[in-house]
């Protein structure tokens, strides 16, 4: 057709399990799987479901999870429950630590839904049946080989990337969650077929890793990129580092597929986050990657102000479909309509907080350092 390439349609696969919203980490815990259901209801109310392949992911089996995690840890997750947690952790095992990762009812099923979605998304991309695959229940980037961390138990991202590596020579992982993507970075730290790039708040902030000194080891040296940021990042300052760094990566690394973790805690007003991105500033990352015409997986992640998480991921679903300019800014009626008071609009606006990245030239330094690191692997 005569449409410019950025406007052309893509085959989009959207993975959703109607049970996912029913799991709960417990009263007072900031992570709320219900946000996935609120997002889905809004996507449905905007009439986007008929425009994509809506698929229920196959739940991942324990064996599938051992592609990354240890047998002992996966076996523990299949057995643990609120009742047995103490007993199982008592005998010297420290799989779940502290109150970040409670042993909630249905924990293993929740993990197999989240991981199943990312594995299925990778298979759908690799088969060529989809250009973009979405799993908002995925993106749990802190989970380690033998340990849960930061609300994450199973690293669906690592499992999805391992699936992509069966078909593709090189995979790029980009993480725009406000927290460092430590679990994914660690999993591929010595690997030159996976480049990881995390943008995150750094300095007195969970999990505490992700400086620009950490760039990979052995064969993987130079293939881990970290972009440590300070409080108050705006759309403009984020874009001024995201675009040149990602453009340089695409140039020097030439990935055959991209996985984008779309953690929504980098939005302005998030309960745990400290950035100042608007919905459109965040979604610009999705638009930028869609334009590149490289197979793309979109995953969820953090995001603790539920109404804004639902707005963002709904808008990013529209971006995947290329219909974001046709979408009505006033929210359609939906099951959770009253949650979106008082404006009932598809928007997340910024606030007047200071952008500490603009104070002492730190943003410029971070950008230059990342670009210099990438120049070293260019040959
Ligand atoms: N920030 C933060 C935060 N808040 C909590 C928390 C609060 C209430 C609860 F009932 C349970 C936990 N934990 C943390 C952080 C973990 C943040 C994880 C982000 C995950 C992601 O968005 O990147 C991806 C899904 N944990 C900590 O700061 C650790 C503690 C050190 C302090 C807080 N206490 C509750 C646990 C130990
Ligand atoms: Ca991040
Ligand atoms: Zn986060």
mmCIF file of C-alpha atoms and ligand atoms in Angstrom:
data_model
loop_
_atom_site.group_PDB
_atom_site.id
_atom_site.type_symbol
_atom_site.label_atom_id
_atom_site.label_comp_id
_atom_site.label_asym_id
_atom_site.label_seq_id
_atom_site.Cartn_x
_atom_site.Cartn_y
_atom_site.Cartn_z
ATOM 1 C CA UNK A 1 0.000 0.000 0.000
ATOM 2 C CA UNK A 2 1.049 3.668 -0.029
ATOM 3 C CA UNK A 3 1.049 4.062 3.766
ATOM 4 C CA UNK A 4 4.350 5.227 5.252
ATOM 5 C CA UNK A 5 6.103 2.359 7.029
ATOM 6 C CA UNK A 6 5.424 3.802 10.503
ATOM 7 C CA UNK A 7 1.691 3.640 9.856
ATOM 8 C CA UNK A 8 1.565 0.149 8.401
ATOM 9 C CA UNK A 9 -0.327 -2.492 10.351
ATOM 10 C CA UNK A 10 1.348 -5.154 12.454
ATOM 11 C CA UNK A 11 0.098 -8.579 13.485
ATOM 12 C CA UNK A 12 -0.394 -8.203 17.229
ATOM 13 C CA UNK A 13 -0.799 -11.139 19.653
ATOM 14 C CA UNK A 14 -2.190 -10.246 23.077
ATOM 15 C CA UNK A 15 -1.854 -12.780 25.906
ATOM 16 C CA UNK A 16 -4.362 -12.636 28.745
ATOM 17 C CA UNK A 17 -5.531 -15.167 31.315
ATOM 18 C CA UNK A 18 -8.868 -14.142 32.888
ATOM 19 C CA UNK A 19 -7.768 -15.662 36.221
ATOM 20 C CA UNK A 20 -4.675 -13.472 36.647
ATOM 21 C CA UNK A 21 -6.501 -10.626 38.388
ATOM 22 C CA UNK A 22 -7.719 -12.874 41.182
ATOM 23 C CA UNK A 23 -4.348 -13.538 42.812
ATOM 24 C CA UNK A 24 -3.328 -11.288 45.675
ATOM 25 C CA UNK A 25 0.015 -10.723 47.391
ATOM 26 C CA UNK A 26 -1.865 -9.830 50.593
ATOM 27 C CA UNK A 27 -3.306 -6.773 52.307
ATOM 28 C CA UNK A 28 -1.040 -3.743 52.220
ATOM 29 C CA UNK A 29 1.244 -5.189 49.551
ATOM 30 C CA UNK A 30 1.795 -2.692 46.707
ATOM 31 C CA UNK A 31 1.851 -5.312 43.899
ATOM 32 C CA UNK A 32 -1.727 -5.875 42.706
ATOM 33 C CA UNK A 33 -2.303 -8.455 39.928
ATOM 34 C CA UNK A 34 -5.848 -7.007 39.667
ATOM 35 C CA UNK A 35 -4.309 -4.126 37.632
ATOM 36 C CA UNK A 36 -3.948 -6.584 34.706
ATOM 37 C CA UNK A 37 -7.727 -7.164 34.748
ATOM 38 C CA UNK A 38 -8.457 -3.413 34.983
ATOM 39 C CA UNK A 39 -6.152 -2.898 31.983
ATOM 40 C CA UNK A 40 -7.862 -5.691 30.038
ATOM 41 C CA UNK A 41 -11.337 -4.290 30.714
ATOM 42 C CA UNK A 42 -10.221 -0.887 29.427
ATOM 43 C CA UNK A 43 -8.623 -2.440 26.321
ATOM 44 C CA UNK A 44 -11.924 -4.256 25.732
ATOM 45 C CA UNK A 45 -14.009 -1.105 26.315
ATOM 46 C CA UNK A 46 -11.927 0.675 23.655
ATOM 47 C CA UNK A 47 -12.895 -2.150 21.273
ATOM 48 C CA UNK A 48 -9.298 -3.180 20.649
ATOM 49 C CA UNK A 49 -9.782 -6.934 21.176
ATOM 50 C CA UNK A 50 -11.189 -7.606 17.660
ATOM 51 C CA UNK A 51 -8.138 -5.852 16.175
ATOM 52 C CA UNK A 52 -5.607 -8.394 17.498
ATOM 53 C CA UNK A 53 -5.148 -12.108 18.225
ATOM 54 C CA UNK A 54 -6.345 -12.445 21.810
ATOM 55 C CA UNK A 55 -4.794 -15.598 23.229
ATOM 56 C CA UNK A 56 -4.930 -17.345 26.577
ATOM 57 C CA UNK A 57 -1.338 -18.398 27.359
ATOM 58 C CA UNK A 58 -0.541 -22.023 28.082
ATOM 59 C CA UNK A 59 0.515 -22.161 31.715
ATOM 60 C CA UNK A 60 4.218 -22.920 32.100
ATOM 61 C CA UNK A 61 5.014 -26.310 33.645
ATOM 62 C CA UNK A 62 7.643 -26.697 36.405
ATOM 63 C CA UNK A 63 9.979 -28.301 33.810
ATOM 64 C CA UNK A 64 9.688 -25.240 31.559
ATOM 65 C CA UNK A 65 10.669 -22.959 34.447
ATOM 66 C CA UNK A 66 13.878 -24.963 35.023
ATOM 67 C CA UNK A 67 15.219 -23.642 31.703
ATOM 68 C CA UNK A 68 16.465 -20.812 33.975
ATOM 69 C CA UNK A 69 15.661 -21.605 37.616
ATOM 70 C CA UNK A 70 17.090 -24.441 39.694
ATOM 71 C CA UNK A 71 15.064 -27.637 40.188
ATOM 72 C CA UNK A 72 15.129 -27.096 43.973
ATOM 73 C CA UNK A 73 13.733 -23.576 43.758
ATOM 74 C CA UNK A 74 10.970 -24.500 41.273
ATOM 75 C CA UNK A 75 10.052 -27.537 43.388
ATOM 76 C CA UNK A 76 9.842 -25.254 46.424
ATOM 77 C CA UNK A 77 7.494 -22.863 44.563
ATOM 78 C CA UNK A 78 5.178 -25.716 43.558
ATOM 79 C CA UNK A 79 4.826 -26.720 47.220
ATOM 80 C CA UNK A 80 4.834 -23.486 49.200
ATOM 81 C CA UNK A 81 1.590 -21.996 50.551
ATOM 82 C CA UNK A 82 0.702 -19.498 53.270
ATOM 83 C CA UNK A 83 0.375 -22.476 55.654
ATOM 84 C CA UNK A 84 3.634 -24.261 54.761
ATOM 85 C CA UNK A 85 5.832 -21.200 54.176
ATOM 86 C CA UNK A 86 7.466 -21.211 57.606
ATOM 87 C CA UNK A 87 7.956 -24.954 57.697
ATOM 88 C CA UNK A 88 9.501 -25.018 54.220
ATOM 89 C CA UNK A 89 11.769 -22.041 54.800
ATOM 90 C CA UNK A 90 12.869 -23.232 58.238
ATOM 91 C CA UNK A 91 15.205 -26.020 57.074
ATOM 92 C CA UNK A 92 17.990 -23.795 55.884
ATOM 93 C CA UNK A 93 16.318 -22.721 52.630
ATOM 94 C CA UNK A 94 16.072 -19.033 51.924
ATOM 95 C CA UNK A 95 14.088 -18.938 48.682
ATOM 96 C CA UNK A 96 11.656 -16.269 49.881
ATOM 97 C CA UNK A 97 13.196 -13.452 51.884
ATOM 98 C CA UNK A 98 11.348 -10.740 53.838
ATOM 99 C CA UNK A 99 7.894 -9.343 53.134
ATOM 100 C CA UNK A 100 8.545 -8.331 49.522
ATOM 101 C CA UNK A 101 7.828 -11.892 48.382
ATOM 102 C CA UNK A 102 5.061 -13.443 50.488
ATOM 103 C CA UNK A 103 3.930 -17.056 50.016
ATOM 104 C CA UNK A 104 0.412 -16.188 48.864
ATOM 105 C CA UNK A 105 -2.448 -18.498 47.895
ATOM 106 C CA UNK A 106 -2.033 -19.751 44.319
ATOM 107 C CA UNK A 107 1.532 -18.423 44.018
ATOM 108 C CA UNK A 108 2.682 -21.167 41.656
ATOM 109 C CA UNK A 109 -0.323 -20.769 39.344
ATOM 110 C CA UNK A 110 0.270 -17.018 39.205
ATOM 111 C CA UNK A 111 3.906 -17.644 38.240
ATOM 112 C CA UNK A 112 2.959 -20.164 35.549
ATOM 113 C CA UNK A 113 0.458 -17.702 34.030
ATOM 114 C CA UNK A 114 2.992 -14.852 33.980
ATOM 115 C CA UNK A 115 5.813 -17.040 32.610
ATOM 116 C CA UNK A 116 3.519 -18.942 30.247
ATOM 117 C CA UNK A 117 2.513 -15.632 28.655
ATOM 118 C CA UNK A 118 6.089 -14.551 27.971
ATOM 119 C CA UNK A 119 7.145 -17.978 26.655
ATOM 120 C CA UNK A 120 4.089 -18.153 24.352
ATOM 121 C CA UNK A 121 4.739 -14.579 23.204
ATOM 122 C CA UNK A 122 8.318 -15.547 22.248
ATOM 123 C CA UNK A 123 7.117 -18.655 20.361
ATOM 124 C CA UNK A 124 4.491 -16.622 18.508
ATOM 125 C CA UNK A 125 7.137 -14.082 17.434
ATOM 126 C CA UNK A 126 9.672 -16.748 16.445
ATOM 127 C CA UNK A 127 7.089 -18.592 14.311
ATOM 128 C CA UNK A 128 6.359 -15.392 12.401
ATOM 129 C CA UNK A 129 2.676 -15.499 13.395
ATOM 130 C CA UNK A 130 3.043 -12.134 15.193
ATOM 131 C CA UNK A 131 5.101 -8.975 14.671
ATOM 132 C CA UNK A 132 4.333 -7.703 18.194
ATOM 133 C CA UNK A 133 3.328 -9.880 21.166
ATOM 134 C CA UNK A 134 2.030 -8.460 24.455
ATOM 135 C CA UNK A 135 2.005 -9.980 27.975
ATOM 136 C CA UNK A 136 1.087 -7.361 30.582
ATOM 137 C CA UNK A 137 1.279 -10.102 33.275
ATOM 138 C CA UNK A 138 5.022 -10.503 32.575
ATOM 139 C CA UNK A 139 8.050 -8.287 33.108
ATOM 140 C CA UNK A 140 9.040 -9.621 36.543
ATOM 141 C CA UNK A 141 12.692 -8.644 36.145
ATOM 142 C CA UNK A 142 14.133 -9.160 39.674
ATOM 143 C CA UNK A 143 13.652 -12.953 39.983
ATOM 144 C CA UNK A 144 16.959 -14.835 40.262
ATOM 145 C CA UNK A 145 17.973 -18.395 39.304
ATOM 146 C CA UNK A 146 17.452 -19.671 42.855
ATOM 147 C CA UNK A 147 15.706 -16.812 44.705
ATOM 148 C CA UNK A 148 12.670 -14.524 44.653
ATOM 149 C CA UNK A 149 13.268 -10.763 44.882
ATOM 150 C CA UNK A 150 11.323 -7.511 44.640
ATOM 151 C CA UNK A 151 7.811 -8.997 44.117
ATOM 152 C CA UNK A 152 9.207 -11.360 41.422
ATOM 153 C CA UNK A 153 9.415 -15.163 41.827
ATOM 154 C CA UNK A 154 9.891 -16.495 38.292
ATOM 155 C CA UNK A 155 11.797 -14.515 35.678
ATOM 156 C CA UNK A 156 9.389 -14.718 32.749
ATOM 157 C CA UNK A 157 11.645 -12.331 30.796
ATOM 158 C CA UNK A 158 14.700 -14.594 30.932
ATOM 159 C CA UNK A 159 12.500 -17.557 29.932
ATOM 160 C CA UNK A 160 11.066 -15.589 26.985
ATOM 161 C CA UNK A 161 14.529 -14.483 25.813
ATOM 162 C CA UNK A 162 15.859 -18.074 26.068
ATOM 163 C CA UNK A 163 12.961 -19.126 23.816
ATOM 164 C CA UNK A 164 13.838 -16.370 21.293
ATOM 165 C CA UNK A 165 17.516 -17.458 21.311
ATOM 166 C CA UNK A 166 16.438 -20.832 19.871
ATOM 167 C CA UNK A 167 15.524 -18.996 16.633
ATOM 168 C CA UNK A 168 17.396 -15.692 16.630
ATOM 169 C CA UNK A 169 21.138 -14.922 16.852
ATOM 170 C CA UNK A 170 20.779 -11.714 18.935
ATOM 171 C CA UNK A 171 18.115 -10.374 21.302
ATOM 172 C CA UNK A 172 17.933 -6.865 22.773
ATOM 173 C CA UNK A 173 16.293 -6.396 26.189
ATOM 174 C CA UNK A 174 15.192 -2.865 27.178
ATOM 175 C CA UNK A 175 13.841 -2.099 30.656
ATOM 176 C CA UNK A 176 12.061 1.210 31.353
ATOM 177 C CA UNK A 177 10.715 0.192 34.778
ATOM 178 C CA UNK A 178 11.871 2.670 37.455
ATOM 179 C CA UNK A 179 13.897 -0.166 39.061
ATOM 180 C CA UNK A 180 17.081 -1.800 37.754
ATOM 181 C CA UNK A 181 16.453 -4.959 35.684
ATOM 182 C CA UNK A 182 18.993 -6.892 37.769
ATOM 183 C CA UNK A 183 17.666 -10.450 37.289
ATOM 184 C CA UNK A 184 17.757 -10.244 33.491
ATOM 185 C CA UNK A 185 21.134 -8.496 33.472
ATOM 186 C CA UNK A 186 22.634 -11.165 35.746
ATOM 187 C CA UNK A 187 21.214 -14.045 33.674
ATOM 188 C CA UNK A 188 22.948 -12.827 30.496
ATOM 189 C CA UNK A 189 25.924 -11.006 32.054
ATOM 190 C CA UNK A 190 28.539 -13.139 30.249
ATOM 191 C CA UNK A 191 26.536 -13.556 27.016
ATOM 192 C CA UNK A 192 27.164 -11.546 23.829
ATOM 193 C CA UNK A 193 23.957 -12.741 22.130
ATOM 194 C CA UNK A 194 21.769 -10.785 24.555
ATOM 195 C CA UNK A 195 22.249 -7.084 25.166
ATOM 196 C CA UNK A 196 20.448 -5.749 28.245
ATOM 197 C CA UNK A 197 19.733 -2.040 28.720
ATOM 198 C CA UNK A 198 18.027 -0.745 31.870
ATOM 199 C CA UNK A 199 16.959 2.828 32.618
ATOM 200 C CA UNK A 200 16.336 3.237 36.352
ATOM 201 C CA UNK A 201 16.503 5.379 39.444
ATOM 202 C CA UNK A 202 19.896 4.863 41.109
ATOM 203 C CA UNK A 203 20.913 5.932 44.605
ATOM 204 C CA UNK A 204 19.278 4.781 47.854
ATOM 205 C CA UNK A 205 16.751 2.798 45.881
ATOM 206 C CA UNK A 206 15.824 -0.873 45.411
ATOM 207 C CA UNK A 207 17.633 -3.090 44.377
ATOM 208 C CA UNK A 208 20.760 -0.911 44.610
ATOM 209 C CA UNK A 209 22.569 -2.243 41.503
ATOM 210 C CA UNK A 210 22.963 -0.854 37.963
ATOM 211 C CA UNK A 211 25.877 1.587 37.800
ATOM 212 C CA UNK A 212 27.621 2.331 34.529
ATOM 213 C CA UNK A 213 30.654 0.407 35.782
ATOM 214 C CA UNK A 214 28.609 -2.790 35.430
ATOM 215 C CA UNK A 215 28.832 -3.588 31.733
ATOM 216 C CA UNK A 216 29.072 -7.364 31.452
ATOM 217 C CA UNK A 217 31.900 -9.872 31.862
ATOM 218 C CA UNK A 218 33.985 -12.154 29.618
ATOM 219 C CA UNK A 219 32.388 -12.514 26.175
ATOM 220 C CA UNK A 220 29.506 -10.392 27.493
ATOM 221 C CA UNK A 221 31.720 -7.412 28.321
ATOM 222 C CA UNK A 222 30.080 -4.289 26.914
ATOM 223 C CA UNK A 223 26.723 -6.062 26.397
ATOM 224 C CA UNK A 224 25.083 -4.832 29.632
ATOM 225 C CA UNK A 225 24.091 -1.166 29.448
ATOM 226 C CA UNK A 226 22.971 0.752 32.534
ATOM 227 C CA UNK A 227 21.425 4.211 32.517
ATOM 228 C CA UNK A 228 21.257 5.327 36.182
ATOM 229 C CA UNK A 229 18.961 8.317 36.721
ATOM 230 C CA UNK A 230 17.878 10.647 39.524
ATOM 231 C CA UNK A 231 14.424 11.714 40.717
ATOM 232 C CA UNK A 232 12.079 13.737 38.539
ATOM 233 C CA UNK A 233 12.940 12.544 34.998
ATOM 234 C CA UNK A 234 10.643 14.319 32.525
ATOM 235 C CA UNK A 235 9.516 13.158 29.069
ATOM 236 C CA UNK A 236 12.104 15.443 27.451
ATOM 237 C CA UNK A 237 15.059 14.366 29.577
ATOM 238 C CA UNK A 238 14.111 10.682 29.282
ATOM 239 C CA UNK A 239 13.775 10.900 25.516
ATOM 240 C CA UNK A 240 17.102 12.779 25.247
ATOM 241 C CA UNK A 241 18.890 9.715 26.581
ATOM 242 C CA UNK A 242 16.566 6.872 25.439
ATOM 243 C CA UNK A 243 16.590 7.744 21.728
ATOM 244 C CA UNK A 244 20.328 8.182 21.124
ATOM 245 C CA UNK A 245 21.270 5.182 23.300
ATOM 246 C CA UNK A 246 18.722 2.833 21.700
ATOM 247 C CA UNK A 247 19.524 4.113 18.183
ATOM 248 C CA UNK A 248 23.215 3.392 18.829
ATOM 249 C CA UNK A 249 22.411 -0.090 20.160
ATOM 250 C CA UNK A 250 20.330 -0.883 17.072
ATOM 251 C CA UNK A 251 23.243 0.265 14.933
ATOM 252 C CA UNK A 252 26.088 -1.604 16.649
ATOM 253 C CA UNK A 253 24.222 -4.705 17.938
ATOM 254 C CA UNK A 254 21.667 -5.253 15.123
ATOM 255 C CA UNK A 255 19.214 -7.276 17.252
ATOM 256 C CA UNK A 256 16.962 -9.784 15.500
ATOM 257 C CA UNK A 257 14.241 -9.301 18.168
ATOM 258 C CA UNK A 258 13.528 -6.810 20.962
ATOM 259 C CA UNK A 259 11.908 -7.392 24.372
ATOM 260 C CA UNK A 260 10.656 -4.181 26.026
ATOM 261 C CA UNK A 261 9.776 -4.273 29.730
ATOM 262 C CA UNK A 262 7.188 -1.479 30.115
ATOM 263 C CA UNK A 263 7.183 -1.123 33.915
ATOM 264 C CA UNK A 264 4.654 1.608 34.733
ATOM 265 C CA UNK A 265 6.308 2.779 37.959
ATOM 266 C CA UNK A 266 8.360 5.247 35.896
ATOM 267 C CA UNK A 267 5.121 7.243 35.447
ATOM 268 C CA UNK A 268 4.535 10.479 37.308
ATOM 269 C CA UNK A 269 2.640 9.937 40.566
ATOM 270 C CA UNK A 270 3.517 6.259 41.005
ATOM 271 C CA UNK A 271 3.326 5.001 44.593
ATOM 272 C CA UNK A 272 6.853 3.544 44.594
ATOM 273 C CA UNK A 273 8.430 5.348 41.644
ATOM 274 C CA UNK A 274 10.106 8.762 41.601
ATOM 275 C CA UNK A 275 10.126 9.735 37.914
ATOM 276 C CA UNK A 276 7.870 12.278 36.211
ATOM 277 C CA UNK A 277 6.970 10.637 32.884
ATOM 278 C CA UNK A 278 3.557 11.209 31.318
ATOM 279 C CA UNK A 279 1.637 8.415 29.618
ATOM 280 C CA UNK A 280 2.701 9.730 26.207
ATOM 281 C CA UNK A 281 6.358 10.143 27.224
ATOM 282 C CA UNK A 282 6.452 6.508 28.400
ATOM 283 C CA UNK A 283 4.582 5.242 25.339
ATOM 284 C CA UNK A 284 7.004 7.069 23.072
ATOM 285 C CA UNK A 285 9.433 4.218 23.789
ATOM 286 C CA UNK A 286 6.908 1.744 22.356
ATOM 287 C CA UNK A 287 6.312 3.953 19.307
ATOM 288 C CA UNK A 288 10.051 4.357 18.733
ATOM 289 C CA UNK A 289 10.648 0.596 18.771
ATOM 290 C CA UNK A 290 7.602 -0.239 16.637
ATOM 291 C CA UNK A 291 8.988 2.072 13.944
ATOM 292 C CA UNK A 292 12.146 -0.030 13.701
ATOM 293 C CA UNK A 293 10.292 -2.996 12.194
ATOM 294 C CA UNK A 294 12.041 -5.550 14.395
ATOM 295 C CA UNK A 295 9.945 -8.323 16.033
ATOM 296 C CA UNK A 296 8.879 -6.909 19.397
ATOM 297 C CA UNK A 297 7.611 -8.292 22.712
ATOM 298 C CA UNK A 298 5.946 -5.894 25.170
ATOM 299 C CA UNK A 299 5.873 -6.951 28.823
ATOM 300 C CA UNK A 300 4.477 -5.378 32.001
ATOM 301 C CA UNK A 301 6.458 -5.013 35.228
ATOM 302 C CA UNK A 302 6.129 -2.553 38.101
ATOM 303 C CA UNK A 303 3.327 -0.024 38.416
ATOM 304 C CA UNK A 304 1.619 0.716 41.725
ATOM 305 C CA UNK A 305 -0.945 3.434 41.019
ATOM 306 C CA UNK A 306 -3.445 1.035 39.469
ATOM 307 C CA UNK A 307 -5.585 3.486 37.483
ATOM 308 C CA UNK A 308 -2.472 4.888 35.768
ATOM 309 C CA UNK A 309 -1.069 1.429 35.041
ATOM 310 C CA UNK A 310 -4.343 0.583 33.275
ATOM 311 C CA UNK A 311 -4.303 3.845 31.313
ATOM 312 C CA UNK A 312 -0.685 3.376 30.233
ATOM 313 C CA UNK A 313 -0.858 -0.257 29.138
ATOM 314 C CA UNK A 314 -4.162 0.394 27.343
ATOM 315 C CA UNK A 315 -2.548 3.258 25.426
ATOM 316 C CA UNK A 316 0.544 1.158 24.713
ATOM 317 C CA UNK A 317 -1.688 -1.625 23.364
ATOM 318 C CA UNK A 318 -3.163 1.013 21.009
ATOM 319 C CA UNK A 319 0.409 2.014 20.025
ATOM 320 C CA UNK A 320 1.204 -1.622 19.174
ATOM 321 C CA UNK A 321 -1.874 -1.641 16.926
ATOM 322 C CA UNK A 322 -0.920 1.750 15.457
ATOM 323 C CA UNK A 323 -4.320 3.255 16.377
ATOM 324 C CA UNK A 324 -3.196 5.627 19.163
ATOM 325 C CA UNK A 325 -4.186 8.705 17.160
ATOM 326 C CA UNK A 326 -7.751 7.444 16.677
ATOM 327 C CA UNK A 327 -8.385 6.753 20.342
ATOM 328 C CA UNK A 328 -10.988 8.805 22.263
ATOM 329 C CA UNK A 329 -9.376 10.723 25.183
ATOM 330 C CA UNK A 330 -12.592 10.432 27.246
ATOM 331 C CA UNK A 331 -12.731 6.952 28.736
ATOM 332 C CA UNK A 332 -15.513 4.677 27.492
ATOM 333 C CA UNK A 333 -17.788 3.141 30.118
ATOM 334 C CA UNK A 334 -16.143 0.100 31.699
ATOM 335 C CA UNK A 335 -16.357 -2.108 34.756
ATOM 336 C CA UNK A 336 -13.951 0.093 36.746
ATOM 337 C CA UNK A 337 -15.069 3.471 35.396
ATOM 338 C CA UNK A 338 -15.284 5.140 38.835
ATOM 339 C CA UNK A 339 -11.585 4.348 39.501
ATOM 340 C CA UNK A 340 -10.705 6.960 36.882
ATOM 341 C CA UNK A 341 -12.282 9.918 38.693
ATOM 342 C CA UNK A 342 -12.267 12.873 38.571
ATOM 343 C CA UNK A 343 -11.382 13.444 34.899
ATOM 344 C CA UNK A 344 -12.200 10.043 33.386
ATOM 345 C CA UNK A 345 -9.624 10.550 30.677
ATOM 346 C CA UNK A 346 -6.918 8.444 29.033
ATOM 347 C CA UNK A 347 -4.023 10.538 30.293
ATOM 348 C CA UNK A 348 -1.304 10.567 32.928
ATOM 349 C CA UNK A 349 0.037 14.064 33.336
ATOM 350 C CA UNK A 350 3.301 15.249 34.852
ATOM 351 C CA UNK A 351 3.754 17.370 37.974
ATOM 352 C CA UNK A 352 6.031 20.275 38.935
ATOM 353 C CA UNK A 353 8.740 18.285 40.756
ATOM 354 C CA UNK A 354 12.387 19.196 40.071
ATOM 355 C CA UNK A 355 14.241 17.160 37.473
ATOM 356 C CA UNK A 356 17.440 16.399 39.406
ATOM 357 C CA UNK A 357 18.988 14.984 36.214
ATOM 358 C CA UNK A 358 19.092 18.492 34.758
ATOM 359 C CA UNK A 359 20.758 20.064 37.810
ATOM 360 C CA UNK A 360 24.506 19.380 37.361
ATOM 361 C CA UNK A 361 24.814 17.962 33.862
ATOM 362 C CA UNK A 362 24.449 14.391 35.173
ATOM 363 C CA UNK A 363 22.104 13.402 32.340
ATOM 364 C CA UNK A 364 24.637 14.490 29.699
ATOM 365 C CA UNK A 365 27.413 12.540 31.433
ATOM 366 C CA UNK A 366 25.301 9.383 31.672
ATOM 367 C CA UNK A 367 24.391 9.617 27.950
ATOM 368 C CA UNK A 368 28.007 10.183 26.859
ATOM 369 C CA UNK A 369 29.249 7.267 28.994
ATOM 370 C CA UNK A 370 26.632 4.877 27.550
ATOM 371 C CA UNK A 371 27.420 5.943 23.967
ATOM 372 C CA UNK A 372 31.184 5.539 24.568
ATOM 373 C CA UNK A 373 30.626 2.021 25.911
ATOM 374 C CA UNK A 374 28.642 1.152 22.791
ATOM 375 C CA UNK A 375 31.297 2.600 20.494
ATOM 376 C CA UNK A 376 33.774 0.096 21.973
ATOM 377 C CA UNK A 377 31.844 -2.891 20.619
ATOM 378 C CA UNK A 378 31.287 -1.257 17.212
ATOM 379 C CA UNK A 379 33.524 -2.861 14.600
HETATM 380 N N1 LIG B 1 10.188 0.849 47.330
HETATM 381 C C1 LIG B 1 9.697 -0.053 47.847
HETATM 382 C C2 LIG B 1 9.145 -1.190 48.441
HETATM 383 N N2 LIG B 1 7.956 -1.293 49.117
HETATM 384 C C3 LIG B 1 7.876 -2.575 49.528
HETATM 385 C C4 LIG B 1 6.787 -3.170 50.284
HETATM 386 C C5 LIG B 1 5.862 -2.362 50.931
HETATM 387 C C6 LIG B 1 4.798 -2.946 51.631
HETATM 388 C C7 LIG B 1 4.701 -4.331 51.697
HETATM 389 F F1 LIG B 1 3.713 -4.878 52.357
HETATM 390 C C8 LIG B 1 5.636 -5.141 51.055
HETATM 391 C C9 LIG B 1 6.676 -4.560 50.368
HETATM 392 N N3 LIG B 1 8.958 -3.252 49.106
HETATM 393 C C10 LIG B 1 9.747 -2.415 48.432
HETATM 394 C C11 LIG B 1 11.050 -2.782 47.759
HETATM 395 C C12 LIG B 1 10.852 -3.657 46.537
HETATM 396 C C13 LIG B 1 10.460 -2.926 45.292
HETATM 397 C C14 LIG B 1 10.209 -3.925 44.161
HETATM 398 C C15 LIG B 1 9.947 -3.287 42.810
HETATM 399 C C16 LIG B 1 9.521 -4.329 41.800
HETATM 400 C C17 LIG B 1 9.508 -3.868 40.340
HETATM 401 O O1 LIG B 1 8.634 -2.777 40.177
HETATM 402 O O2 LIG B 1 10.772 -3.444 39.896
HETATM 403 C C18 LIG B 1 9.107 -5.004 39.389
HETATM 404 C C19 LIG B 1 7.797 -5.640 39.618
HETATM 405 N N4 LIG B 1 11.825 -3.535 48.725
HETATM 406 C C20 LIG B 1 12.708 -2.963 49.548
HETATM 407 O O3 LIG B 1 12.985 -1.770 49.499
HETATM 408 C C21 LIG B 1 13.347 -3.907 50.563
HETATM 409 C C22 LIG B 1 13.013 -3.771 51.925
HETATM 410 C C23 LIG B 1 14.388 -3.603 51.485
HETATM 411 C C24 LIG B 1 12.368 -2.548 52.514
HETATM 412 C C25 LIG B 1 10.823 -2.669 52.496
HETATM 413 N N5 LIG B 1 10.385 -3.860 53.243
HETATM 414 C C26 LIG B 1 8.923 -3.938 53.240
HETATM 415 C C27 LIG B 1 11.004 -5.082 52.653
HETATM 416 C C28 LIG B 1 12.545 -4.994 52.663
HETATM 417 CA CA1 LIG B 2 14.627 -0.274 34.534
HETATM 418 ZN ZN1 LIG B 3 9.772 -1.283 39.404
#
